Amino acid sequence: MKIETIDSTPYNDQKPGTSGLRKKVKVFQQRHYLENFVQSVFDCLDDCNGKTLVLGGDGRYFNRQAIQIIIKIAAANGFSCLIIGQSGLLSTPAASHIIRKNQAYGGLILSASHNPGGADEDFGIKYNISNGGPAPENYTDAVFKHSQTITQYKLADIPDVDLETIADVQLENLQIRIIDPVSDYAELMASIFDFELLKNSLSSGKISLVFDAMHAITGPYAKRILEDILGAKAGSVINGTPLEDFGGGHPDPNLVYAKELAELMFSDHAPTFGAASDGDGDRNMIVGANFFVTPSDSLAILAANATLIPAYKNGLSGVARSMPTSQAVDRVASALNLPCFETPTGWKFFGNLLDADKITLCGEESFGTGSNHVREKDGLWAVLFWLNLIAKKEQSVAEIVQEHWQKFGRDIYSRHDYDAVDSTIANGIFDHLRALLPTLEGQSFGEYTVSYADEFSYTDSIDGSVSSQQGMRIGFANGSRMVFRLSGTGTVGATLRIYIERFEPDASKHGQDAQQALAQLIELAEQFCQVKQLTGRVAPTVIT
Ligand code: VG1
Ligand code: CO
């Protein structure tokens, strides 16, 4: 195999964020841009020789071209086996599983997840390590550093690979395996959940469902598992064909962007269960008939009921949530006497805890939940978990949630996002907050007395690594909390996220609308950060 060494010039903006490197497609299409980053990833690994690499993406614009380029760079860097999803497709959780199942050295996942796709939209790339999970920060920091000085990359002189045909192809020392992207993952799901029970409930129509794949990667997965294997009515999966531009939408599973599903679920002909997934299939939205489940509650409910699921019947070793996620799961952990960890935002922080079996379940407020079955959050897994619970408990989504609140109290929760804020203004807001926090402790604002105000820093209990500046948090004496963070996945300006929660033990008040119940805290958050005043906006871009 002829290997060429190509001279290149470095870029200074290849810093991976919360989940990989995300930029506009046009940025990725610059000369040597993708090549530099991929070579930097490989240069920062110990030795790629003779190793296996998994490759796939969410099917967005530039996915196929990028895969052909990466194949040539991987071949030139000595990988001996490339496992690639047919048509270049792999959902993020499926990629994680395939890395683990094949004991691959790692994988490159091509996705910008919930960011829109298309020639003028976003592309992304992320390296996952041999446990199947996102590379830790010390590695991504090293890649960034290397990318700023890289001067050349290697390219194998081989023809483009046929990604459409499932086959094993041998190119001299390199084996290329084009695999069915769904079958291994479907098998894994069958090993976790009670598929017989699910078949009975779904094929009989006892549970009716609509799954909105939002024209992203989960379409083929949901169709195969929910319709073909479990017998849900044909057409239960909507927007099920992956499109390069996701049909022009945001593949972000919330009530704003999954509009078609939201309208159906809040109508008088709503099915028993509704769900949606994001661009790369790692996140989920759960909706019952006329009832929305907050992701933080979803995590707590899965933890509280886990022993009803075959794979978790012996109980959980522990649970974890990201810092801005509500404290609902903490209440479950304390009732079940389980360890409970609080990590920074982003799945990479759960990896060590899962590997060390300190936790079995974990999740984030941003519609991500997962378990030790892979090292990524997993949208369809959460959907199957809920379906399994509904079938087993013979209750509706609303009944399950309300019963949970009665037992544990309700953590009323909301996140307000301000997208595309001018970066100077956003930085100003955080400088101001940083100065304000130390002055707040002990101060009272109406019924809210500040008991702590700090900037979250995390020390990994397994490897001792420290991640600082992970968001500002203000806690109140009555258990309420607010958190301010800047997003690490946006590609335009800065996205400011404000997370607000209040605990309500009184069951007679559990029916409240979250925005109303949180109104005072929302006002207080504005008083602290002044985002509306400084940006001239009247409302958040998205409220979840
Ligand atoms: C967001 C979410 C975070 C999630 C991340 C990646 O990050 O808040 O919880 O892990 O997206 O998810 P940020 O930095 O924008 O707040 V995904 O589905 O985009 O891979
Ligand atoms: Co995602």
mmCIF file with all atom_site columns, N, CA, C and O in Angstrom, residues 221-270:
data_model
loop_
_atom_site.group_PDB
_atom_site.id
_atom_site.type_symbol
_atom_site.label_atom_id
_atom_site.label_alt_id
_atom_site.label_comp_id
_atom_site.label_asym_id
_atom_site.label_entity_id
_atom_site.label_seq_id
_atom_site.pdbx_PDB_ins_code
_atom_site.Cartn_x
_atom_site.Cartn_y
_atom_site.Cartn_z
_atom_site.occupancy
_atom_site.B_iso_or_equiv
_atom_site.pdbx_formal_charge
_atom_site.auth_seq_id
_atom_site.auth_comp_id
_atom_site.auth_asym_id
_atom_site.auth_atom_id
_atom_site.pdbx_PDB_model_num
ATOM 1   N N  . TYR A 1 221 ? -32.891 2.032  13.357 1.00 0.00 ? 221 TYR A N  1
ATOM 2   C CA . TYR A 1 221 ? -32.829 1.275  14.616 1.00 0.00 ? 221 TYR A CA 1
ATOM 3   C C  . TYR A 1 221 ? -34.242 1.089  15.191 1.00 0.00 ? 221 TYR A C  1
ATOM 4   O O  . TYR A 1 221 ? -34.627 -0.006 15.602 1.00 0.00 ? 221 TYR A O  1
ATOM 5   N N  . ALA A 1 222 ? -34.995 2.187  15.223 1.00 0.00 ? 222 ALA A N  1
ATOM 6   C CA . ALA A 1 222 ? -36.335 2.128  15.814 1.00 0.00 ? 222 ALA A CA 1
ATOM 7   C C  . ALA A 1 222 ? -37.264 1.258  14.967 1.00 0.00 ? 222 ALA A C  1
ATOM 8   O O  . ALA A 1 222 ? -38.049 0.469  15.502 1.00 0.00 ? 222 ALA A O  1
ATOM 9   N N  . LYS A 1 223 ? -37.151 1.378  13.646 1.00 0.00 ? 223 LYS A N  1
ATOM 10  C CA . LYS A 1 223 ? -38.016 0.561  12.787 1.00 0.00 ? 223 LYS A CA 1
ATOM 11  C C  . LYS A 1 223 ? -37.738 -0.920 13.005 1.00 0.00 ? 223 LYS A C  1
ATOM 12  O O  . LYS A 1 223 ? -38.652 -1.718 13.161 1.00 0.00 ? 223 LYS A O  1
ATOM 13  N N  . ARG A 1 224 ? -36.472 -1.279 13.006 1.00 0.00 ? 224 ARG A N  1
ATOM 14  C CA . ARG A 1 224 ? -36.119 -2.698 13.156 1.00 0.00 ? 224 ARG A CA 1
ATOM 15  C C  . ARG A 1 224 ? -36.579 -3.214 14.520 1.00 0.00 ? 224 ARG A C  1
ATOM 16  O O  . ARG A 1 224 ? -37.207 -4.267 14.622 1.00 0.00 ? 224 ARG A O  1
ATOM 17  N N  . ILE A 1 225 ? -36.260 -2.467 15.580 1.00 0.00 ? 225 ILE A N  1
ATOM 18  C CA . ILE A 1 225 ? -36.522 -2.990 16.922 1.00 0.00 ? 225 ILE A CA 1
ATOM 19  C C  . ILE A 1 225 ? -38.002 -2.858 17.289 1.00 0.00 ? 225 ILE A C  1
ATOM 20  O O  . ILE A 1 225 ? -38.634 -3.835 17.700 1.00 0.00 ? 225 ILE A O  1
ATOM 21  N N  . LEU A 1 226 ? -38.555 -1.667 17.119 1.00 0.00 ? 226 LEU A N  1
ATOM 22  C CA . LEU A 1 226 ? -39.928 -1.463 17.600 1.00 0.00 ? 226 LEU A CA 1
ATOM 23  C C  . LEU A 1 226 ? -40.954 -2.102 16.662 1.00 0.00 ? 226 LEU A C  1
ATOM 24  O O  . LEU A 1 226 ? -41.888 -2.769 17.116 1.00 0.00 ? 226 LEU A O  1
ATOM 25  N N  . GLU A 1 227 ? -40.775 -1.907 15.363 1.00 0.00 ? 227 GLU A N  1
ATOM 26  C CA . GLU A 1 227 ? -41.785 -2.428 14.427 1.00 0.00 ? 227 GLU A CA 1
ATOM 27  C C  . GLU A 1 227 ? -41.500 -3.883 14.027 1.00 0.00 ? 227 GLU A C  1
ATOM 28  O O  . GLU A 1 227 ? -42.353 -4.751 14.198 1.00 0.00 ? 227 GLU A O  1
ATOM 29  N N  . ASP A 1 228 ? -40.286 -4.157 13.515 1.00 0.00 ? 228 ASP A N  1
ATOM 30  C CA . ASP A 1 228 ? -40.026 -5.506 12.972 1.00 0.00 ? 228 ASP A CA 1
ATOM 31  C C  . ASP A 1 228 ? -39.919 -6.557 14.076 1.00 0.00 ? 228 ASP A C  1
ATOM 32  O O  . ASP A 1 228 ? -40.521 -7.622 13.996 1.00 0.00 ? 228 ASP A O  1
ATOM 33  N N  . ILE A 1 229 ? -39.131 -6.270 15.110 1.00 0.00 ? 229 ILE A N  1
ATOM 34  C CA . ILE A 1 229 ? -38.893 -7.300 16.129 1.00 0.00 ? 229 ILE A CA 1
ATOM 35  C C  . ILE A 1 229 ? -40.020 -7.330 17.162 1.00 0.00 ? 229 ILE A C  1
ATOM 36  O O  . ILE A 1 229 ? -40.514 -8.402 17.514 1.00 0.00 ? 229 ILE A O  1
ATOM 37  N N  . LEU A 1 230 ? -40.434 -6.163 17.637 1.00 0.00 ? 230 LEU A N  1
ATOM 38  C CA . LEU A 1 230 ? -41.414 -6.151 18.734 1.00 0.00 ? 230 LEU A CA 1
ATOM 39  C C  . LEU A 1 230 ? -42.861 -6.020 18.246 1.00 0.00 ? 230 LEU A C  1
ATOM 40  O O  . LEU A 1 230 ? -43.790 -6.108 19.050 1.00 0.00 ? 230 LEU A O  1
ATOM 41  N N  . GLY A 1 231 ? -43.041 -5.789 16.961 1.00 0.00 ? 231 GLY A N  1
ATOM 42  C CA . GLY A 1 231 ? -44.391 -5.857 16.396 1.00 0.00 ? 231 GLY A CA 1
ATOM 43  C C  . GLY A 1 231 ? -45.261 -4.630 16.584 1.00 0.00 ? 231 GLY A C  1
ATOM 44  O O  . GLY A 1 231 ? -46.484 -4.699 16.426 1.00 0.00 ? 231 GLY A O  1
ATOM 45  N N  . ALA A 1 232 ? -44.651 -3.480 16.901 1.00 0.00 ? 232 ALA A N  1
ATOM 46  C CA . ALA A 1 232 ? -45.467 -2.253 16.940 1.00 0.00 ? 232 ALA A CA 1
ATOM 47  C C  . ALA A 1 232 ? -46.035 -2.018 15.540 1.00 0.00 ? 232 ALA A C  1
ATOM 48  O O  . ALA A 1 232 ? -45.426 -2.391 14.538 1.00 0.00 ? 232 ALA A O  1
ATOM 49  N N  . LYS A 1 233 ? -47.186 -1.402 15.496 1.00 0.00 ? 233 LYS A N  1
ATOM 50  C CA . LYS A 1 233 ? -47.886 -1.164 14.232 1.00 0.00 ? 233 LYS A CA 1
ATOM 51  C C  . LYS A 1 233 ? -46.964 -0.462 13.227 1.00 0.00 ? 233 LYS A C  1
ATOM 52  O O  . LYS A 1 233 ? -46.238 0.465  13.595 1.00 0.00 ? 233 LYS A O  1
ATOM 53  N N  . ALA A 1 234 ? -47.015 -0.897 11.961 1.00 0.00 ? 234 ALA A N  1
ATOM 54  C CA . ALA A 1 234 ? -46.219 -0.208 10.937 1.00 0.00 ? 234 ALA A CA 1
ATOM 55  C C  . ALA A 1 234 ? -46.601 1.271  10.933 1.00 0.00 ? 234 ALA A C  1
ATOM 56  O O  . ALA A 1 234 ? -47.781 1.609  11.059 1.00 0.00 ? 234 ALA A O  1
ATOM 57  N N  . GLY A 1 235 ? -45.612 2.118  10.839 1.00 0.00 ? 235 GLY A N  1
ATOM 58  C CA . GLY A 1 235 ? -45.896 3.562  10.866 1.00 0.00 ? 235 GLY A CA 1
ATOM 59  C C  . GLY A 1 235 ? -45.775 4.158  12.261 1.00 0.00 ? 235 GLY A C  1
ATOM 60  O O  . GLY A 1 235 ? -45.925 5.363  12.441 1.00 0.00 ? 235 GLY A O  1
ATOM 61  N N  . SER A 1 236 ? -45.489 3.308  13.259 1.00 0.00 ? 236 SER A N  1
ATOM 62  C CA . SER A 1 236 ? -45.279 3.835  14.622 1.00 0.00 ? 236 SER A CA 1
ATOM 63  C C  . SER A 1 236 ? -44.049 4.728  14.669 1.00 0.00 ? 236 SER A C  1
ATOM 64  O O  . SER A 1 236 ? -43.965 5.636  15.484 1.00 0.00 ? 236 SER A O  1
ATOM 65  N N  . VAL A 1 237 ? -43.074 4.418  13.793 1.00 0.00 ? 237 VAL A N  1
ATOM 66  C CA . VAL A 1 237 ? -41.870 5.251  13.714 1.00 0.00 ? 237 VAL A CA 1
ATOM 67  C C  . VAL A 1 237 ? -42.107 6.317  12.647 1.00 0.00 ? 237 VAL A C  1
ATOM 68  O O  . VAL A 1 237 ? -42.357 5.978  11.491 1.00 0.00 ? 237 VAL A O  1
ATOM 69  N N  . ILE A 1 238 ? -42.063 7.565  13.041 1.00 0.00 ? 238 ILE A N  1
ATOM 70  C CA . ILE A 1 238 ? -42.264 8.637  12.054 1.00 0.00 ? 238 ILE A CA 1
ATOM 71  C C  . ILE A 1 238 ? -40.946 9.359  11.779 1.00 0.00 ? 238 ILE A C  1
ATOM 72  O O  . ILE A 1 238 ? -40.026 9.304  12.589 1.00 0.00 ? 238 ILE A O  1
ATOM 73  N N  . ASN A 1 239 ? -40.867 10.016 10.626 1.00 0.00 ? 239 ASN A N  1
ATOM 74  C CA . ASN A 1 239 ? -39.632 10.689 10.187 1.00 0.00 ? 239 ASN A CA 1
ATOM 75  C C  . ASN A 1 239 ? -38.447 9.725  10.294 1.00 0.00 ? 239 ASN A C  1
ATOM 76  O O  . ASN A 1 239 ? -37.375 10.085 10.784 1.00 0.00 ? 239 ASN A O  1
ATOM 77  N N  . GLY A 1 240 ? -38.655 8.501  9.810  1.00 0.00 ? 240 GLY A N  1
ATOM 78  C CA . GLY A 1 240 ? -37.706 7.414  10.064 1.00 0.00 ? 240 GLY A CA 1
ATOM 79  C C  . GLY A 1 240 ? -36.588 7.257  9.044  1.00 0.00 ? 240 GLY A C  1
ATOM 80  O O  . GLY A 1 240 ? -35.767 6.361  9.190  1.00 0.00 ? 240 GLY A O  1
ATOM 81  N N  . THR A 1 241 ? -36.559 8.081  8.011  1.00 0.00 ? 241 THR A N  1
ATOM 82  C CA . THR A 1 241 ? -35.470 7.954  7.046  1.00 0.00 ? 241 THR A CA 1
ATOM 83  C C  . THR A 1 241 ? -34.407 9.017  7.326  1.00 0.00 ? 241 THR A C  1
ATOM 84  O O  . THR A 1 241 ? -34.706 10.209 7.323  1.00 0.00 ? 241 THR A O  1
ATOM 85  N N  . PRO A 1 242 ? -33.163 8.571  7.603  1.00 0.00 ? 242 PRO A N  1
ATOM 86  C CA . PRO A 1 242 ? -32.113 9.562  7.872  1.00 0.00 ? 242 PRO A CA 1
ATOM 87  C C  . PRO A 1 242 ? -31.891 10.451 6.645  1.00 0.00 ? 242 PRO A C  1
ATOM 88  O O  . PRO A 1 242 ? -31.747 9.957  5.534  1.00 0.00 ? 242 PRO A O  1
ATOM 89  N N  . LEU A 1 243 ? -31.886 11.748 6.836  1.00 0.00 ? 243 LEU A N  1
ATOM 90  C CA . LEU A 1 243 ? -31.627 12.689 5.745  1.00 0.00 ? 243 LEU A CA 1
ATOM 91  C C  . LEU A 1 243 ? -30.398 13.523 6.094  1.00 0.00 ? 243 LEU A C  1
ATOM 92  O O  . LEU A 1 243 ? -30.150 13.805 7.262  1.00 0.00 ? 243 LEU A O  1
ATOM 93  N N  . GLU A 1 244 ? -29.674 13.942 5.050  1.00 0.00 ? 244 GLU A N  1
ATOM 94  C CA . GLU A 1 244 ? -28.423 14.682 5.296  1.00 0.00 ? 244 GLU A CA 1
ATOM 95  C C  . GLU A 1 244 ? -28.650 16.007 6.014  1.00 0.00 ? 244 GLU A C  1
ATOM 96  O O  . GLU A 1 244 ? -27.773 16.519 6.685  1.00 0.00 ? 244 GLU A O  1
ATOM 97  N N  . ASP A 1 245 ? -29.861 16.560 5.846  1.00 0.00 ? 245 ASP A N  1
ATOM 98  C CA . ASP A 1 245 ? -30.132 17.837 6.521  1.00 0.00 ? 245 ASP A CA 1
ATOM 99  C C  . ASP A 1 245 ? -31.247 17.678 7.558  1.00 0.00 ? 245 ASP A C  1
ATOM 100 O O  . ASP A 1 245 ? -31.828 18.659 8.007  1.00 0.00 ? 245 ASP A O  1
ATOM 101 N N  . PHE A 1 246 ? -31.549 16.431 7.915  1.00 0.00 ? 246 PHE A N  1
ATOM 102 C CA . PHE A 1 246 ? -32.598 16.130 8.904  1.00 0.00 ? 246 PHE A CA 1
ATOM 103 C C  . PHE A 1 246 ? -33.919 16.817 8.532  1.00 0.00 ? 246 PHE A C  1
ATOM 104 O O  . PHE A 1 246 ? -34.670 17.267 9.415  1.00 0.00 ? 246 PHE A O  1
ATOM 105 N N  . GLY A 1 247 ? -34.157 16.922 7.217  1.00 0.00 ? 247 GLY A N  1
ATOM 106 C CA . GLY A 1 247 ? -35.400 17.551 6.762  1.00 0.00 ? 247 GLY A CA 1
ATOM 107 C C  . GLY A 1 247 ? -35.456 19.038 7.108  1.00 0.00 ? 247 GLY A C  1
ATOM 108 O O  . GLY A 1 247 ? -36.523 19.628 7.172  1.00 0.00 ? 247 GLY A O  1
ATOM 109 N N  . GLY A 1 248 ? -34.282 19.624 7.357  1.00 0.00 ? 248 GLY A N  1
ATOM 110 C CA . GLY A 1 248 ? -34.243 21.060 7.657  1.00 0.00 ? 248 GLY A CA 1
ATOM 111 C C  . GLY A 1 248 ? -34.480 21.369 9.130  1.00 0.00 ? 248 GLY A C  1
ATOM 112 O O  . GLY A 1 248 ? -34.460 22.523 9.527  1.00 0.00 ? 248 GLY A O  1
ATOM 113 N N  . GLY A 1 249 ? -34.707 20.342 9.944  1.00 0.00 ? 249 GLY A N  1
ATOM 114 C CA . GLY A 1 249 ? -35.018 20.591 11.364 1.00 0.00 ? 249 GLY A CA 1
ATOM 115 C C  . GLY A 1 249 ? -33.808 20.498 12.277 1.00 0.00 ? 249 GLY A C  1
ATOM 116 O O  . GLY A 1 249 ? -32.697 20.213 11.844 1.00 0.00 ? 249 GLY A O  1
ATOM 117 N N  . HIS A 1 250 ? -34.064 20.765 13.534 1.00 0.00 ? 250 HIS A N  1
ATOM 118 C CA . HIS A 1 250 ? -33.061 20.540 14.585 1.00 0.00 ? 250 HIS A CA 1
ATOM 119 C C  . HIS A 1 250 ? -33.341 19.150 15.129 1.00 0.00 ? 250 HIS A C  1
ATOM 120 O O  . HIS A 1 250 ? -34.409 18.939 15.712 1.00 0.00 ? 250 HIS A O  1
ATOM 121 N N  . PRO A 1 251 ? -32.426 18.201 15.003 1.00 0.00 ? 251 PRO A N  1
ATOM 122 C CA . PRO A 1 251 ? -32.719 16.869 15.555 1.00 0.00 ? 251 PRO A CA 1
ATOM 123 C C  . PRO A 1 251 ? -32.501 16.854 17.069 1.00 0.00 ? 251 PRO A C  1
ATOM 124 O O  . PRO A 1 251 ? -31.666 16.125 17.581 1.00 0.00 ? 251 PRO A O  1
ATOM 125 N N  . ASP A 1 252 ? -33.254 17.687 17.748 1.00 0.00 ? 252 ASP A N  1
ATOM 126 C CA . ASP A 1 252 ? -33.102 17.832 19.195 1.00 0.00 ? 252 ASP A CA 1
ATOM 127 C C  . ASP A 1 252 ? -34.431 17.415 19.815 1.00 0.00 ? 252 ASP A C  1
ATOM 128 O O  . ASP A 1 252 ? -35.464 18.039 19.548 1.00 0.00 ? 252 ASP A O  1
ATOM 129 N N  . PRO A 1 253 ? -34.434 16.353 20.601 1.00 0.00 ? 253 PRO A N  1
ATOM 130 C CA . PRO A 1 253 ? -35.715 15.813 21.065 1.00 0.00 ? 253 PRO A CA 1
ATOM 131 C C  . PRO A 1 253 ? -36.286 16.606 22.235 1.00 0.00 ? 253 PRO A C  1
ATOM 132 O O  . PRO A 1 253 ? -36.078 16.272 23.383 1.00 0.00 ? 253 PRO A O  1
ATOM 133 N N  . ASN A 1 254 ? -36.978 17.680 21.942 1.00 0.00 ? 254 ASN A N  1
ATOM 134 C CA . ASN A 1 254 ? -37.718 18.388 22.984 1.00 0.00 ? 254 ASN A CA 1
ATOM 135 C C  . ASN A 1 254 ? -39.047 18.831 22.381 1.00 0.00 ? 254 ASN A C  1
ATOM 136 O O  . ASN A 1 254 ? -39.294 18.647 21.190 1.00 0.00 ? 254 ASN A O  1
ATOM 137 N N  . LEU A 1 255 ? -39.894 19.408 23.210 1.00 0.00 ? 255 LEU A N  1
ATOM 138 C CA . LEU A 1 255 ? -41.253 19.718 22.738 1.00 0.00 ? 255 LEU A CA 1
ATOM 139 C C  . LEU A 1 255 ? -41.254 20.816 21.671 1.00 0.00 ? 255 LEU A C  1
ATOM 140 O O  . LEU A 1 255 ? -42.192 20.922 20.888 1.00 0.00 ? 255 LEU A O  1
ATOM 141 N N  . VAL A 1 256 ? -40.179 21.601 21.622 1.00 0.00 ? 256 VAL A N  1
ATOM 142 C CA . VAL A 1 256 ? -40.120 22.660 20.607 1.00 0.00 ? 256 VAL A CA 1
ATOM 143 C C  . VAL A 1 256 ? -39.755 22.068 19.249 1.00 0.00 ? 256 VAL A C  1
ATOM 144 O O  . VAL A 1 256 ? -40.431 22.292 18.243 1.00 0.00 ? 256 VAL A O  1
ATOM 145 N N  . TYR A 1 257 ? -38.699 21.269 19.200 1.00 0.00 ? 257 TYR A N  1
ATOM 146 C CA . TYR A 1 257 ? -38.203 20.781 17.914 1.00 0.00 ? 257 TYR A CA 1
ATOM 147 C C  . TYR A 1 257 ? -38.909 19.505 17.439 1.00 0.00 ? 257 TYR A C  1
ATOM 148 O O  . TYR A 1 257 ? -38.991 19.262 16.240 1.00 0.00 ? 257 TYR A O  1
ATOM 149 N N  . ALA A 1 258 ? -39.387 18.674 18.354 1.00 0.00 ? 258 ALA A N  1
ATOM 150 C CA . ALA A 1 258 ? -40.170 17.494 17.933 1.00 0.00 ? 258 ALA A CA 1
ATOM 151 C C  . ALA A 1 258 ? -41.645 17.894 17.932 1.00 0.00 ? 258 ALA A C  1
ATOM 152 O O  . ALA A 1 258 ? -42.475 17.340 18.661 1.00 0.00 ? 258 ALA A O  1
ATOM 153 N N  . LYS A 1 259 ? -41.945 18.854 17.088 1.00 0.00 ? 259 LYS A N  1
ATOM 154 C CA . LYS A 1 259 ? -43.251 19.511 17.124 1.00 0.00 ? 259 LYS A CA 1
ATOM 155 C C  . LYS A 1 259 ? -44.393 18.566 16.752 1.00 0.00 ? 259 LYS A C  1
ATOM 156 O O  . LYS A 1 259 ? -45.450 18.549 17.397 1.00 0.00 ? 259 LYS A O  1
ATOM 157 N N  . GLU A 1 260 ? -44.149 17.772 15.688 1.00 0.00 ? 260 GLU A N  1
ATOM 158 C CA . GLU A 1 260 ? -45.193 16.861 15.195 1.00 0.00 ? 260 GLU A CA 1
ATOM 159 C C  . GLU A 1 260 ? -45.609 15.899 16.312 1.00 0.00 ? 260 GLU A C  1
ATOM 160 O O  . GLU A 1 260 ? -46.794 15.683 16.572 1.00 0.00 ? 260 GLU A O  1
ATOM 161 N N  . LEU A 1 261 ? -44.614 15.358 16.981 1.00 0.00 ? 261 LEU A N  1
ATOM 162 C CA . LEU A 1 261 ? -44.879 14.425 18.073 1.00 0.00 ? 261 LEU A CA 1
ATOM 163 C C  . LEU A 1 261 ? -45.580 15.134 19.233 1.00 0.00 ? 261 LEU A C  1
ATOM 164 O O  . LEU A 1 261 ? -46.562 14.623 19.794 1.00 0.00 ? 261 LEU A O  1
ATOM 165 N N  . ALA A 1 262 ? -45.081 16.329 19.572 1.00 0.00 ? 262 ALA A N  1
ATOM 166 C CA . ALA A 1 262 ? -45.654 17.078 20.700 1.00 0.00 ? 262 ALA A CA 1
ATOM 167 C C  . ALA A 1 262 ? -47.141 17.337 20.449 1.00 0.00 ? 262 ALA A C  1
ATOM 168 O O  . ALA A 1 262 ? -47.978 17.149 21.346 1.00 0.00 ? 262 ALA A O  1
ATOM 169 N N  . GLU A 1 263 ? -47.466 17.763 19.224 1.00 0.00 ? 263 GLU A N  1
ATOM 170 C CA . GLU A 1 263 ? -48.876 18.053 18.918 1.00 0.00 ? 263 GLU A CA 1
ATOM 171 C C  . GLU A 1 263 ? -49.745 16.805 19.084 1.00 0.00 ? 263 GLU A C  1
ATOM 172 O O  . GLU A 1 263 ? -50.831 16.848 19.646 1.00 0.00 ? 263 GLU A O  1
ATOM 173 N N  . LEU A 1 264 ? -49.231 15.683 18.594 1.00 0.00 ? 264 LEU A N  1
ATOM 174 C CA . LEU A 1 264 ? -49.989 14.439 18.699 1.00 0.00 ? 264 LEU A CA 1
ATOM 175 C C  . LEU A 1 264 ? -50.181 14.018 20.155 1.00 0.00 ? 264 LEU A C  1
ATOM 176 O O  . LEU A 1 264 ? -51.282 13.655 20.581 1.00 0.00 ? 264 LEU A O  1
ATOM 177 N N  . MET A 1 265 ? -49.098 14.114 20.936 1.00 0.00 ? 265 MET A N  1
ATOM 178 C CA . MET A 1 265 ? -49.158 13.618 22.317 1.00 0.00 ? 265 MET A CA 1
ATOM 179 C C  . MET A 1 265 ? -50.043 14.491 23.209 1.00 0.00 ? 265 MET A C  1
ATOM 180 O O  . MET A 1 265 ? -50.513 14.043 24.242 1.00 0.00 ? 265 MET A O  1
ATOM 181 N N  . PHE A 1 266 ? -50.250 15.737 22.803 1.00 0.00 ? 266 PHE A N  1
ATOM 182 C CA . PHE A 1 266 ? -51.133 16.599 23.592 1.00 0.00 ? 266 PHE A CA 1
ATOM 183 C C  . PHE A 1 266 ? -52.481 16.795 22.888 1.00 0.00 ? 266 PHE A C  1
ATOM 184 O O  . PHE A 1 266 ? -53.155 17.785 23.080 1.00 0.00 ? 266 PHE A O  1
ATOM 185 N N  . SER A 1 267 ? -52.876 15.806 22.077 1.00 0.00 ? 267 SER A N  1
ATOM 186 C CA . SER A 1 267 ? -54.188 15.863 21.422 1.00 0.00 ? 267 SER A CA 1
ATOM 187 C C  . SER A 1 267 ? -55.078 14.772 22.022 1.00 0.00 ? 267 SER A C  1
ATOM 188 O O  . SER A 1 267 ? -54.619 13.958 22.824 1.00 0.00 ? 267 SER A O  1
ATOM 189 N N  . ASP A 1 268 ? -56.339 14.734 21.607 1.00 0.00 ? 268 ASP A N  1
ATOM 190 C CA . ASP A 1 268 ? -57.216 13.710 22.198 1.00 0.00 ? 268 ASP A CA 1
ATOM 191 C C  . ASP A 1 268 ? -57.065 12.346 21.529 1.00 0.00 ? 268 ASP A C  1
ATOM 192 O O  . ASP A 1 268 ? -57.709 11.379 21.925 1.00 0.00 ? 268 ASP A O  1
ATOM 193 N N  . HIS A 1 269 ? -56.226 12.230 20.490 1.00 0.00 ? 269 HIS A N  1
ATOM 194 C CA . HIS A 1 269 ? -55.962 10.886 19.952 1.00 0.00 ? 269 HIS A CA 1
ATOM 195 C C  . HIS A 1 269 ? -54.500 10.460 20.189 1.00 0.00 ? 269 HIS A C  1
ATOM 196 O O  . HIS A 1 269 ? -53.897 9.754  19.383 1.00 0.00 ? 269 HIS A O  1
ATOM 197 N N  . ALA A 1 270 ? -53.951 10.910 21.313 1.00 0.00 ? 270 ALA A N  1
ATOM 198 C CA . ALA A 1 270 ? -52.566 10.546 21.653 1.00 0.00 ? 270 ALA A CA 1
ATOM 199 C C  . ALA A 1 270 ? -52.453 9.046  21.929 1.00 0.00 ? 270 ALA A C  1
ATOM 200 O O  . ALA A 1 270 ? -53.327 8.465  22.563 1.00 0.00 ? 270 ALA A O  1
#
